[in-house]
Coordinates of C-alpha atoms in Angstrom, one line a residue:
M1 CA 48.6 -59.6 -219.5
L2 CA 47.4 -56.8 -221.8
L3 CA 46.5 -53.9 -219.6
P4 CA 47.0 -50.4 -220.9
R5 CA 50.7 -49.3 -221.0
F6 CA 50.3 -46.6 -218.4
F7 CA 48.9 -49.1 -216.0
F8 CA 52.0 -51.3 -216.4
A9 CA 54.3 -48.5 -215.5
L10 CA 52.2 -47.6 -212.5
I11 CA 51.8 -51.1 -211.2
F12 CA 55.5 -51.8 -211.4
S13 CA 56.4 -48.5 -209.6
L14 CA 53.9 -49.4 -206.9
L15 CA 55.0 -53.0 -206.5
Q16 CA 57.0 -52.4 -203.3
L17 CA 54.0 -50.5 -201.8
A18 CA 51.7 -53.3 -202.8
A19 CA 54.0 -55.9 -201.3
A20 CA 54.1 -54.0 -198.0
A21 CA 50.3 -54.1 -197.9
Q22 CA 50.1 -57.8 -198.8
Q23 CA 53.1 -60.1 -199.1
P24 CA 53.9 -61.3 -202.6
I25 CA 53.7 -65.0 -203.4
T26 CA 57.3 -66.2 -203.3
Y27 CA 58.8 -69.0 -205.5
T28 CA 62.2 -70.5 -205.0
L29 CA 63.7 -72.7 -207.7
S30 CA 66.7 -74.9 -207.2
F31 CA 68.4 -77.4 -209.5
P32 CA 70.4 -80.0 -207.5
N33 CA 69.4 -82.9 -209.8
A34 CA 69.6 -81.1 -213.2
V35 CA 71.5 -84.0 -214.7
H36 CA 68.3 -86.0 -214.4
H37 CA 66.1 -83.0 -215.6
E38 CA 64.6 -82.2 -212.2
A39 CA 64.0 -78.9 -210.4
D40 CA 63.0 -78.5 -206.7
I41 CA 60.4 -75.8 -206.3
K42 CA 59.0 -74.1 -203.2
V43 CA 56.2 -71.6 -203.2
V44 CA 55.0 -69.6 -200.2
F45 CA 51.4 -68.3 -200.0
A46 CA 51.0 -65.9 -197.1
E47 CA 48.2 -63.9 -195.7
L48 CA 45.6 -66.3 -196.9
P49 CA 41.9 -66.0 -195.9
A50 CA 40.6 -68.8 -193.6
G51 CA 39.0 -71.8 -195.2
L52 CA 39.7 -74.1 -198.1
F53 CA 42.8 -73.1 -200.2
S54 CA 43.5 -74.6 -203.6
V55 CA 46.5 -74.6 -205.9
R56 CA 46.7 -75.7 -209.5
M57 CA 49.1 -76.4 -212.4
A58 CA 48.1 -74.7 -215.6
R59 CA 46.7 -76.8 -218.5
S60 CA 47.5 -74.3 -221.2
S61 CA 50.1 -71.7 -222.0
P62 CA 50.1 -68.3 -223.7
G63 CA 50.6 -68.7 -227.4
R64 CA 49.4 -72.2 -227.3
Y65 CA 45.7 -73.0 -227.8
A66 CA 45.4 -76.7 -226.9
L67 CA 45.6 -78.4 -223.5
H68 CA 49.0 -79.6 -222.4
E69 CA 48.4 -80.9 -218.9
F70 CA 51.5 -79.6 -217.1
A71 CA 50.5 -81.3 -213.9
K72 CA 51.8 -84.6 -215.3
N73 CA 55.4 -83.5 -214.8
I74 CA 55.3 -82.7 -211.1
Y75 CA 55.5 -85.0 -208.1
K76 CA 56.5 -85.3 -204.4
V77 CA 54.0 -82.5 -203.7
K78 CA 53.8 -81.6 -200.0
A79 CA 52.3 -78.7 -198.0
Y80 CA 53.4 -77.1 -194.7
N81 CA 52.0 -74.4 -192.4
S82 CA 53.7 -71.3 -191.1
V83 CA 55.8 -73.3 -188.5
G84 CA 56.9 -76.0 -190.9
Q85 CA 54.4 -78.7 -189.9
E86 CA 53.2 -80.8 -192.8
I87 CA 49.5 -80.4 -193.5
T88 CA 46.9 -82.4 -195.4
L89 CA 46.6 -82.2 -199.2
T90 CA 43.8 -83.7 -201.2
R91 CA 43.5 -83.9 -205.0
P92 CA 40.0 -83.3 -206.4
N93 CA 41.2 -83.5 -210.0
P94 CA 44.4 -84.1 -212.0
H95 CA 45.4 -80.4 -211.9
Q96 CA 44.4 -79.2 -208.5
W97 CA 45.5 -79.7 -204.8
D98 CA 43.3 -78.6 -201.9
I99 CA 44.3 -77.7 -198.4
P100 CA 41.2 -77.9 -196.3
S101 CA 42.7 -76.2 -193.2
H102 CA 45.7 -73.9 -192.7
D103 CA 46.9 -71.1 -190.4
G104 CA 47.1 -68.3 -193.0
T105 CA 50.4 -69.4 -194.6
V106 CA 50.8 -72.4 -196.9
T107 CA 54.2 -73.5 -198.3
I108 CA 54.1 -76.0 -201.2
T109 CA 57.1 -78.0 -202.3
Y110 CA 57.3 -80.2 -205.3
T111 CA 59.7 -81.7 -207.9
L112 CA 59.4 -80.7 -211.5
F113 CA 60.6 -82.8 -214.4
G114 CA 61.5 -81.1 -217.7
D115 CA 63.3 -82.6 -220.7
R116 CA 61.9 -80.7 -223.8
A117 CA 63.3 -77.3 -224.3
D118 CA 60.8 -75.5 -226.6
G119 CA 58.3 -72.7 -226.4
T120 CA 55.8 -74.7 -224.3
Y121 CA 57.7 -77.1 -222.1
N122 CA 60.8 -77.1 -219.9
G123 CA 64.3 -78.2 -220.5
I124 CA 66.5 -78.9 -217.4
S125 CA 70.0 -80.3 -217.7
E126 CA 73.6 -79.7 -216.8
E127 CA 73.8 -77.5 -219.9
H128 CA 71.0 -75.1 -219.1
V129 CA 67.6 -74.4 -217.5
H130 CA 64.9 -73.5 -219.9
L131 CA 61.5 -72.7 -218.2
N132 CA 58.1 -71.8 -219.5
M133 CA 56.2 -70.6 -216.4
P134 CA 52.8 -72.3 -216.9
A135 CA 54.7 -75.6 -217.2
T136 CA 56.7 -74.7 -214.1
L137 CA 54.9 -72.9 -211.3
M138 CA 51.8 -73.7 -209.3
Y139 CA 49.3 -70.9 -208.7
G140 CA 46.7 -70.3 -206.0
L141 CA 43.1 -69.9 -206.9
G142 CA 41.7 -66.4 -206.2
L143 CA 45.1 -64.8 -206.0
D144 CA 45.6 -63.7 -209.6
N145 CA 46.2 -60.1 -208.7
R146 CA 48.9 -60.8 -206.0
A147 CA 52.4 -59.8 -206.8
R148 CA 55.0 -62.5 -207.4
L149 CA 58.7 -62.8 -206.4
V150 CA 60.8 -65.5 -208.0
Q151 CA 64.2 -66.5 -206.7
F152 CA 66.7 -68.8 -208.5
N153 CA 69.3 -70.8 -206.7
L154 CA 71.9 -71.4 -209.4
P155 CA 74.3 -74.4 -209.3
A156 CA 77.8 -73.6 -207.9
G157 CA 80.7 -73.8 -210.2
K158 CA 78.8 -72.8 -213.4
N159 CA 79.0 -69.5 -215.2
W160 CA 75.3 -69.3 -215.6
Q161 CA 73.3 -66.1 -216.2
I162 CA 69.6 -65.5 -216.2
A163 CA 67.6 -63.9 -219.1
T164 CA 63.9 -63.1 -218.7
Q165 CA 61.4 -60.2 -219.2
L166 CA 60.6 -60.3 -215.4
K167 CA 61.7 -57.3 -213.4
K168 CA 65.1 -57.7 -212.0
E169 CA 65.5 -56.8 -208.3
T170 CA 68.5 -55.8 -206.3
T171 CA 68.8 -59.1 -204.5
P172 CA 70.8 -61.4 -206.7
N173 CA 68.9 -63.8 -209.0
T174 CA 65.6 -62.4 -207.8
Y175 CA 62.8 -61.2 -210.1
T176 CA 59.2 -59.9 -209.7
A177 CA 55.9 -59.8 -211.5
P178 CA 52.9 -57.6 -210.7
H179 CA 50.3 -60.4 -211.1
L180 CA 49.7 -64.0 -212.3
Q181 CA 49.2 -63.1 -216.0
Y182 CA 52.5 -61.3 -216.3
L183 CA 54.4 -64.1 -214.4
M184 CA 52.9 -66.8 -216.7
D185 CA 53.9 -64.8 -219.8
S186 CA 57.5 -64.5 -218.7
P187 CA 59.8 -67.4 -219.8
V188 CA 63.3 -67.8 -218.4
E189 CA 66.6 -69.1 -220.0
I190 CA 69.5 -69.8 -217.6
S191 CA 72.9 -70.9 -219.0
D192 CA 76.3 -69.7 -220.1
L193 CA 74.7 -67.2 -222.3
K194 CA 76.1 -65.0 -225.1
F195 CA 74.6 -61.5 -225.2
S196 CA 74.3 -58.8 -227.7
E197 CA 72.2 -55.7 -227.5
W198 CA 71.5 -52.4 -229.3
Q199 CA 69.4 -49.3 -228.9
L200 CA 66.6 -48.5 -231.3
P201 CA 67.3 -45.2 -233.2
A202 CA 66.2 -42.1 -231.4
Q203 CA 64.3 -44.2 -228.8
N204 CA 65.1 -45.3 -225.3
K205 CA 64.5 -48.9 -226.1
T206 CA 67.0 -51.8 -226.0
I207 CA 66.8 -54.9 -228.1
R208 CA 68.7 -57.8 -226.5
I209 CA 69.7 -61.3 -227.7
A210 CA 70.4 -63.8 -225.0
L211 CA 71.8 -66.9 -226.8
H212 CA 72.5 -70.4 -225.5
T213 CA 74.7 -71.9 -228.1
Q214 CA 78.0 -73.5 -228.9
A215 CA 78.4 -71.3 -231.9
G216 CA 81.5 -69.2 -232.3
D217 CA 81.7 -65.4 -232.2
K218 CA 81.6 -65.1 -236.0
A219 CA 78.3 -66.9 -236.4
F220 CA 76.8 -64.9 -233.5
A221 CA 78.0 -61.6 -235.0
D222 CA 76.4 -62.5 -238.4
Y223 CA 73.2 -63.4 -236.6
T224 CA 73.2 -60.2 -234.7
T225 CA 73.9 -58.0 -237.8
K226 CA 71.0 -59.5 -239.7
A227 CA 68.7 -59.5 -236.7
K228 CA 69.2 -55.7 -236.4
K229 CA 67.9 -55.4 -240.0
V230 CA 64.9 -57.6 -239.3
V231 CA 64.0 -55.6 -236.2
A232 CA 64.3 -52.4 -238.1
E233 CA 62.1 -53.6 -241.0
A234 CA 59.4 -54.9 -238.6
G235 CA 59.3 -51.5 -236.9
A236 CA 59.0 -49.8 -240.3
V237 CA 55.8 -51.8 -241.0
F238 CA 54.0 -50.0 -238.1
G239 CA 56.1 -46.8 -238.2
Q240 CA 57.0 -47.2 -234.5
F241 CA 58.0 -49.8 -231.9
P242 CA 55.9 -50.9 -228.9
D243 CA 56.6 -49.3 -225.5
Y244 CA 58.3 -52.3 -224.0
D245 CA 58.1 -52.7 -220.2
F246 CA 61.4 -51.5 -218.7
N247 CA 62.2 -50.3 -222.3
S248 CA 63.6 -53.7 -223.2
Y249 CA 62.8 -56.6 -225.5
T250 CA 64.8 -59.9 -225.2
F251 CA 65.2 -62.8 -227.6
L252 CA 65.7 -65.9 -225.6
A253 CA 67.4 -68.2 -228.2
C254 CA 68.6 -71.7 -227.6
Y255 CA 70.2 -73.6 -230.5
G256 CA 71.7 -77.0 -230.1
P257 CA 70.9 -80.7 -229.5
Q258 CA 69.3 -79.9 -226.1
A259 CA 66.5 -78.0 -227.9
V260 CA 63.4 -78.7 -230.0
G261 CA 62.5 -76.5 -232.9
D262 CA 59.9 -73.9 -231.9
G263 CA 59.1 -70.2 -231.3
M264 CA 56.8 -68.7 -228.8
E265 CA 55.9 -65.0 -228.4
H266 CA 55.6 -63.1 -225.2
R267 CA 55.0 -59.5 -224.2
N268 CA 58.6 -58.3 -224.1
S269 CA 60.5 -61.4 -225.1
T270 CA 60.3 -64.6 -227.2
F271 CA 61.6 -68.1 -226.9
I272 CA 63.3 -69.4 -230.1
T273 CA 64.6 -72.9 -230.0
S274 CA 66.1 -75.4 -232.5
S275 CA 68.2 -78.5 -232.5
Q276 CA 70.1 -77.1 -235.5
P277 CA 73.4 -75.3 -234.6
L278 CA 73.7 -71.6 -235.4
E279 CA 76.6 -72.1 -237.9
N280 CA 75.3 -72.6 -241.4
N281 CA 71.7 -72.0 -240.2
V282 CA 71.6 -68.3 -239.5
N283 CA 69.0 -67.4 -242.1
T284 CA 66.9 -70.4 -241.2
H285 CA 66.8 -69.3 -237.5
L286 CA 66.1 -65.8 -238.5
S287 CA 62.9 -66.9 -240.1
T288 CA 61.5 -67.9 -236.7
F289 CA 63.1 -64.8 -235.2
S290 CA 61.3 -62.5 -237.7
H291 CA 57.9 -64.2 -237.1
E292 CA 58.1 -64.1 -233.3
Y293 CA 59.3 -60.5 -233.2
F294 CA 56.4 -59.4 -235.3
H295 CA 54.2 -60.8 -232.6
S296 CA 55.3 -58.1 -230.2
W297 CA 52.8 -56.0 -232.2
N298 CA 50.4 -58.5 -233.7
V299 CA 48.9 -60.7 -230.9
E300 CA 50.8 -59.3 -227.9
R301 CA 49.4 -55.8 -228.2
I302 CA 47.0 -56.1 -231.2
R303 CA 45.1 -58.7 -229.2
P304 CA 42.0 -60.7 -230.1
K305 CA 39.2 -60.2 -227.6
S306 CA 38.6 -64.0 -227.7
L307 CA 41.9 -64.6 -225.9
E308 CA 41.3 -62.0 -223.1
P309 CA 42.0 -62.9 -220.4
F310 CA 44.0 -66.0 -221.2
N311 CA 42.5 -69.1 -219.5
Y312 CA 45.1 -71.4 -217.9
A313 CA 42.5 -74.0 -216.9
E314 CA 41.0 -74.6 -220.3
A315 CA 41.8 -74.7 -224.0
N316 CA 41.7 -71.2 -225.6
M317 CA 39.7 -70.9 -228.8
S318 CA 39.8 -67.9 -231.2
G319 CA 38.4 -67.3 -234.6
E320 CA 41.1 -64.7 -235.3
L321 CA 44.2 -66.9 -235.6
W322 CA 44.3 -66.5 -239.4
F323 CA 45.1 -62.9 -238.6
A324 CA 47.1 -63.2 -235.4
E325 CA 49.3 -66.0 -236.6
G326 CA 48.7 -66.0 -240.4
F327 CA 49.3 -62.4 -241.0
T328 CA 52.3 -62.6 -238.7
N329 CA 53.6 -65.5 -240.8
Y330 CA 53.1 -63.4 -244.0
Y331 CA 55.1 -60.5 -242.5
G332 CA 57.7 -62.8 -241.1
D333 CA 58.8 -63.8 -244.6
L334 CA 58.2 -60.3 -246.1
V335 CA 60.4 -58.6 -243.5
L336 CA 63.2 -61.1 -244.3
C337 CA 63.0 -60.1 -248.0
R338 CA 62.8 -56.3 -247.3
S339 CA 65.8 -56.6 -244.9
G340 CA 67.9 -58.3 -247.5
V341 CA 68.3 -61.5 -245.4
N342 CA 66.4 -63.4 -248.2
T343 CA 66.5 -62.6 -251.9
V344 CA 63.4 -62.0 -254.1
T345 CA 63.8 -65.5 -255.5
E346 CA 63.9 -67.0 -252.0
Y347 CA 60.9 -65.0 -251.1
A348 CA 59.1 -66.4 -254.1
Q349 CA 60.0 -69.9 -253.0
N350 CA 58.4 -69.2 -249.6
I351 CA 55.3 -68.0 -251.3
S352 CA 55.3 -71.1 -253.5
A353 CA 55.4 -73.4 -250.5
E354 CA 52.4 -71.7 -248.8
L355 CA 50.3 -71.5 -251.9
N356 CA 50.9 -75.2 -252.6
H357 CA 49.9 -76.0 -249.0
V358 CA 46.6 -74.1 -249.3
L359 CA 45.6 -74.4 -253.0
N360 CA 46.3 -78.1 -253.2
S361 CA 44.5 -79.0 -250.0
P362 CA 40.8 -80.0 -250.0
G363 CA 40.5 -78.4 -246.6
H364 CA 39.5 -75.0 -248.1
Q365 CA 36.3 -76.7 -249.3
Y366 CA 35.3 -77.6 -245.7
F367 CA 36.2 -74.7 -243.4
S368 CA 36.7 -70.9 -243.7
P369 CA 39.8 -69.2 -242.2
V370 CA 37.7 -68.3 -239.1
Q371 CA 36.6 -72.0 -238.8
M372 CA 40.1 -73.2 -239.3
S373 CA 41.2 -70.9 -236.5
Y374 CA 38.7 -72.7 -234.2
Q375 CA 40.5 -75.9 -234.8
A376 CA 43.6 -74.8 -232.9
P377 CA 42.7 -76.6 -229.6
F378 CA 42.8 -79.9 -231.7
V379 CA 46.0 -79.2 -233.6
D380 CA 48.3 -76.8 -231.7
A381 CA 50.7 -79.4 -230.5
A382 CA 47.6 -81.3 -229.2
Q383 CA 47.7 -85.1 -229.1
S384 CA 45.2 -87.8 -229.8
I385 CA 45.6 -91.4 -230.6
D386 CA 42.7 -92.0 -233.0
P387 CA 43.1 -91.5 -236.7
V388 CA 41.7 -88.2 -238.1
N389 CA 40.9 -86.9 -241.5
R390 CA 42.7 -83.6 -241.3
V391 CA 44.7 -84.3 -244.4
N392 CA 41.4 -83.5 -246.2
T393 CA 39.6 -81.2 -243.8
Y394 CA 42.3 -79.0 -242.2
I395 CA 44.7 -76.2 -243.4
S396 CA 46.9 -74.7 -240.8
Y397 CA 45.9 -71.1 -240.0
Y398 CA 49.5 -70.2 -240.4
P399 CA 49.8 -70.6 -244.2
F400 CA 46.1 -70.1 -244.7
G401 CA 46.3 -66.7 -243.0
S402 CA 49.6 -65.9 -244.7
V403 CA 48.2 -66.3 -248.2
I404 CA 45.2 -64.2 -247.2
G405 CA 47.6 -61.5 -246.1
L406 CA 49.4 -61.9 -249.5
A407 CA 46.1 -61.6 -251.4
L408 CA 44.9 -58.6 -249.4
D409 CA 48.3 -56.8 -249.7
L410 CA 48.4 -57.3 -253.5
T411 CA 44.7 -56.5 -253.9
L412 CA 45.1 -53.2 -252.0
R413 CA 48.1 -52.3 -254.0
T414 CA 46.3 -53.1 -257.3
R415 CA 43.0 -51.6 -256.5
F416 CA 43.8 -48.6 -254.3
K417 CA 47.3 -47.8 -255.4
I418 CA 48.6 -45.9 -252.3
I419 CA 46.9 -48.2 -249.8
T420 CA 48.8 -51.3 -248.7
L421 CA 48.6 -54.0 -246.0
D422 CA 51.2 -51.9 -244.1
T423 CA 48.6 -49.0 -244.1
Y424 CA 46.0 -51.4 -242.8
M425 CA 48.3 -52.8 -240.0
Q426 CA 49.2 -49.2 -238.9
A427 CA 45.5 -48.4 -238.6
I428 CA 44.8 -51.5 -236.5
W429 CA 47.8 -50.6 -234.4
R430 CA 46.6 -47.1 -233.7
K431 CA 43.0 -48.3 -232.9
H432 CA 43.8 -51.4 -230.9
G433 CA 47.5 -52.0 -230.5
Q434 CA 48.8 -48.7 -228.9
P435 CA 45.8 -48.4 -226.5
E436 CA 45.8 -52.2 -226.1
I437 CA 42.0 -52.6 -226.7
P438 CA 41.3 -56.1 -227.8
Y439 CA 39.7 -56.4 -231.2
T440 CA 36.9 -58.5 -232.8
L441 CA 36.5 -59.7 -236.4
T442 CA 34.0 -56.9 -236.9
D443 CA 36.7 -54.4 -235.8
L444 CA 39.1 -55.8 -238.4
E445 CA 36.5 -55.5 -241.2
N446 CA 35.4 -52.0 -240.2
I447 CA 39.1 -50.7 -240.1
L448 CA 39.6 -52.2 -243.6
G449 CA 36.6 -50.3 -244.8
S450 CA 37.8 -47.1 -243.1
V451 CA 41.3 -47.3 -244.5
T452 CA 40.1 -48.0 -248.1
R453 CA 37.1 -45.6 -247.7
D454 CA 35.2 -48.5 -249.3
P455 CA 33.2 -50.4 -246.7
E456 CA 31.6 -52.5 -249.5
F457 CA 35.0 -53.8 -250.6
A458 CA 35.8 -54.6 -247.0
Q459 CA 32.5 -56.4 -246.5
A460 CA 32.9 -58.4 -249.7
F461 CA 36.5 -59.4 -248.8
F462 CA 35.6 -60.6 -245.4
Q463 CA 32.5 -62.4 -246.6
Q464 CA 34.3 -64.2 -249.4
H465 CA 37.7 -64.9 -248.0
I466 CA 37.4 -64.7 -244.2
Y467 CA 34.0 -66.1 -243.4
G468 CA 33.6 -67.8 -246.7
L469 CA 35.4 -70.4 -248.7
K470 CA 36.5 -68.4 -251.8
L471 CA 40.2 -68.3 -252.7
A472 CA 41.7 -65.3 -254.3
D473 CA 43.0 -65.2 -257.9
Y474 CA 46.7 -65.5 -257.0
K475 CA 47.9 -65.9 -260.5
F476 CA 46.5 -62.5 -261.4
L477 CA 47.6 -60.8 -258.2
L478 CA 51.2 -62.1 -258.4
A479 CA 51.4 -61.0 -262.1
Q480 CA 51.1 -57.4 -261.0
A481 CA 54.5 -57.7 -259.4
G482 CA 56.0 -59.7 -262.2
F483 CA 55.7 -63.2 -260.6
L484 CA 54.4 -66.1 -262.6
L485 CA 52.3 -68.7 -260.7
R486 CA 52.5 -71.9 -262.8
P487 CA 52.6 -75.7 -262.5
V488 CA 56.1 -77.0 -261.8
N489 CA 55.7 -80.0 -264.1
P490 CA 52.5 -79.6 -266.2
N491 CA 53.3 -82.5 -268.5
K492 CA 54.2 -84.9 -265.7
A493 CA 51.7 -87.7 -264.9
S494 CA 50.8 -88.0 -261.2
L495 CA 48.7 -89.9 -258.7
G496 CA 48.3 -86.6 -256.8
L497 CA 49.9 -85.4 -253.6
T498 CA 49.6 -88.8 -251.8
L499 CA 52.3 -89.6 -249.2
L500 CA 53.7 -93.0 -249.8
N501 CA 56.1 -94.9 -247.5
F502 CA 58.3 -97.4 -249.2
R503 CA 59.1 -100.2 -246.8
N504 CA 59.8 -103.9 -247.2
N505 CA 59.8 -103.5 -251.0
A506 CA 56.2 -102.1 -250.9
A507 CA 54.6 -98.8 -251.5
V508 CA 52.3 -98.1 -248.5
I509 CA 49.8 -95.2 -248.5
Q510 CA 50.8 -93.4 -245.3
T511 CA 47.9 -91.1 -244.8
G512 CA 44.3 -90.8 -246.0
T513 CA 44.2 -90.1 -249.8
L514 CA 43.2 -86.5 -250.8
V515 CA 39.6 -85.9 -251.8
G516 CA 39.4 -85.7 -255.6
S517 CA 42.8 -87.3 -256.2
P518 CA 43.2 -90.3 -258.5
L519 CA 43.8 -92.8 -255.7
Y520 CA 40.8 -91.4 -253.7
Q521 CA 38.6 -91.6 -256.7
A522 CA 39.7 -95.2 -257.2
G523 CA 38.9 -96.2 -253.6
L524 CA 42.4 -96.5 -252.2
D525 CA 43.0 -95.3 -248.6
R526 CA 45.5 -95.3 -245.7
E527 CA 47.6 -98.4 -245.3
D528 CA 46.7 -99.9 -248.7
V529 CA 49.7 -101.3 -250.5
I530 CA 50.2 -100.5 -254.2
Q531 CA 51.7 -103.5 -255.9
T532 CA 51.7 -102.6 -259.6
I533 CA 51.0 -99.6 -261.9
A534 CA 50.3 -100.5 -265.6
G535 CA 51.9 -103.9 -264.9
K536 CA 55.1 -102.5 -263.4
K537 CA 56.0 -103.7 -260.0
I538 CA 56.3 -100.8 -257.5
N539 CA 59.0 -101.6 -254.9
S540 CA 60.6 -98.2 -254.5
Y541 CA 60.3 -94.5 -255.3
N542 CA 62.4 -95.1 -258.5
D543 CA 59.9 -97.8 -259.6
L544 CA 57.0 -95.4 -259.1
A545 CA 58.8 -92.5 -261.0
A546 CA 59.6 -94.8 -263.9
A547 CA 56.0 -96.2 -264.1
L548 CA 54.5 -92.7 -264.2
A549 CA 57.1 -91.4 -266.6
A550 CA 55.9 -93.9 -269.2
H551 CA 52.5 -92.1 -269.2
K552 CA 51.0 -88.7 -269.6
P553 CA 48.2 -86.8 -267.7
G554 CA 44.8 -88.2 -268.6
D555 CA 46.0 -91.7 -269.2
R556 CA 44.0 -94.5 -267.6
V557 CA 46.2 -97.2 -266.1
N558 CA 45.6 -100.4 -264.1
I559 CA 46.6 -100.5 -260.5
T560 CA 46.8 -103.6 -258.3
Y561 CA 46.9 -103.1 -254.6
T562 CA 46.4 -104.9 -251.3
P563 CA 43.9 -103.2 -249.0
R564 CA 44.4 -103.2 -245.2
V565 CA 41.8 -106.0 -245.0
G566 CA 41.1 -108.6 -247.7
A567 CA 42.7 -109.9 -250.8
S568 CA 44.5 -108.0 -253.6
K569 CA 42.3 -105.9 -255.9
E570 CA 42.7 -104.3 -259.3
T571 CA 41.2 -101.0 -260.4
I572 CA 41.7 -98.2 -263.0
V573 CA 43.2 -94.9 -262.1
T574 CA 43.1 -91.7 -264.3
L575 CA 46.5 -89.9 -264.0
I576 CA 46.5 -86.1 -263.5
P577 CA 49.1 -83.4 -264.1
D578 CA 51.5 -82.9 -261.2
P579 CA 49.6 -80.5 -259.0
Q580 CA 52.6 -78.7 -257.5
L581 CA 52.9 -75.0 -258.2
E582 CA 55.7 -72.5 -258.1
A583 CA 55.9 -68.7 -258.2
V584 CA 58.8 -67.4 -260.2
P585 CA 60.0 -64.0 -261.2
Y586 CA 59.0 -63.1 -264.8
E587 CA 62.7 -62.7 -265.7
T588 CA 63.5 -66.2 -264.5
A589 CA 60.6 -67.5 -266.6
G590 CA 61.8 -65.7 -269.7
L591 CA 58.9 -63.2 -269.6
P592 CA 59.3 -59.4 -270.0
L593 CA 59.2 -57.5 -266.7
T594 CA 57.5 -54.2 -267.5
K595 CA 58.3 -50.9 -265.8
Q596 CA 54.9 -51.0 -264.0
M597 CA 55.7 -54.5 -262.7
K598 CA 59.1 -53.5 -261.6
A599 CA 57.8 -50.5 -259.7
F600 CA 55.0 -52.5 -258.1
R601 CA 57.5 -55.1 -256.9
A602 CA 59.9 -52.5 -255.6
S603 CA 57.2 -50.8 -253.7
W604 CA 56.1 -54.1 -252.2
L605 CA 59.5 -55.8 -251.4
S606 CA 62.0 -53.0 -251.0
S607 CA 63.3 -51.8 -247.6
K608 CA 60.9 -49.4 -245.8
V609 CA 63.7 -48.3 -243.4
K610 CA 65.6 -46.7 -246.3
S611 CA 62.8 -45.4 -248.5
G612 CA 60.1 -44.6 -245.9
R613 CA 57.5 -45.8 -248.4
K614 CA 54.6 -47.9 -247.3

């Protein structure tokens, strides 16, 4: 999936010659029962060596790190030889089918069910066909380097069009890929699409939006106008755009009730989905747009070695997700601010949400960012039925990495003046992104030392904040740009950030209580029911708010509760200040914004397309 660029150009130009030497694996997809979310799929494997031949469905998908077991959604699997005779299939495991004997050609047919249009799964209906290839197509073991040809039989009477990063051939509705990795990395959206496209300045590169939506032209025009600014600002971070295959990058966007909120990056395209309509949600959708587009540099070409090659048969674990996903998250929000899509105040609100998530979670006491990244196979849309303690032990590598990106950016700007996170990202791009040489954690540390000309700083930062458990001094760092990090309600008494569910006139603790919180210290836990606080009956959120409002932080109050098992109990809880934080501009907080702060903020948050500053 991430071979050097020159090799991609070569392999595509030689595809016909390769096919002449060895027939490509051919897929044909039809949708006669789309109303019931089914597709009929035929795949022809020709010129096979004698002996056992095995086909599989993937268990994982690029951009996802957990197992998703796509074989569960296919059925009516049959196999035929070169003259159409049905041949024997056996199934040695849930993901694989074996053909013990064949005549050199095996045709497999099966039915695929798909009713979840997001970045990982398939959505097939009368409105559209939304396909993620690992969830769609069987592959033959030992044939990874064979070319692929994909043909779509579109329903009659519909004005459907196809959008994908696959190479379009002259035969209608036919596309090719040079090998398995490229095929699996190439999602497809088929529907009555709206298109917009533009050329990048002074470059032979096209950015295209293929949108499935019921939105009107006005909303789509607003979306496109702002998208152009986001794309330009993302490119300004690195100083150049990637060399997209076929000189084109496509946003495959699907907004409406048939979709589930998600975003998934690919080499020359991205899936963006949401059940929320485009009207009145343009800026919200552009948040995902910005994040996923930044991935065309960071993770698609600046690629961690731990994910090379991507393994479709197992979960994929990486210690670099704090950087691959987290720094992308940081830049996704920053680019929205630099482009003017979001205001400085809105950007501060985004920072506040992520800092609250990280600083108020006990998880940072348990695992470093590298170790949090290792948790991905357990949390990245993975499913389990037993209760877990992640409310205390886990912080998503998205916000965790994002606030590390914030800390490093502000630290570089404070300590080294002319060095910024943009400078660092550009150096990583030159060393690993442009030549597409996968990186390691050691590489990231060494490049930071080289950029700053201070290897000791780089080593200390990585030891403390990447491998270690130390958090940065965000209050000090944000103050350099004239932002105040403060408690939202410092005088408000609180039980801590415990999620309560008010049902049947009872306050039920919905999750495990947070380590160190008043309820945790008092011995309360998940599914315990709070009855009274300081003698006040707690039947609703308003009752809880009133009971707490009568007290101040530090007060010790009686609580009666009913545990999951056993009779009612009474205990004493020490109330704490409301732990929620906010980052606000100094001028909003009534504090003086100095010239130095103003210049620092402008250098950080202003458009780089206009100023050229980094």
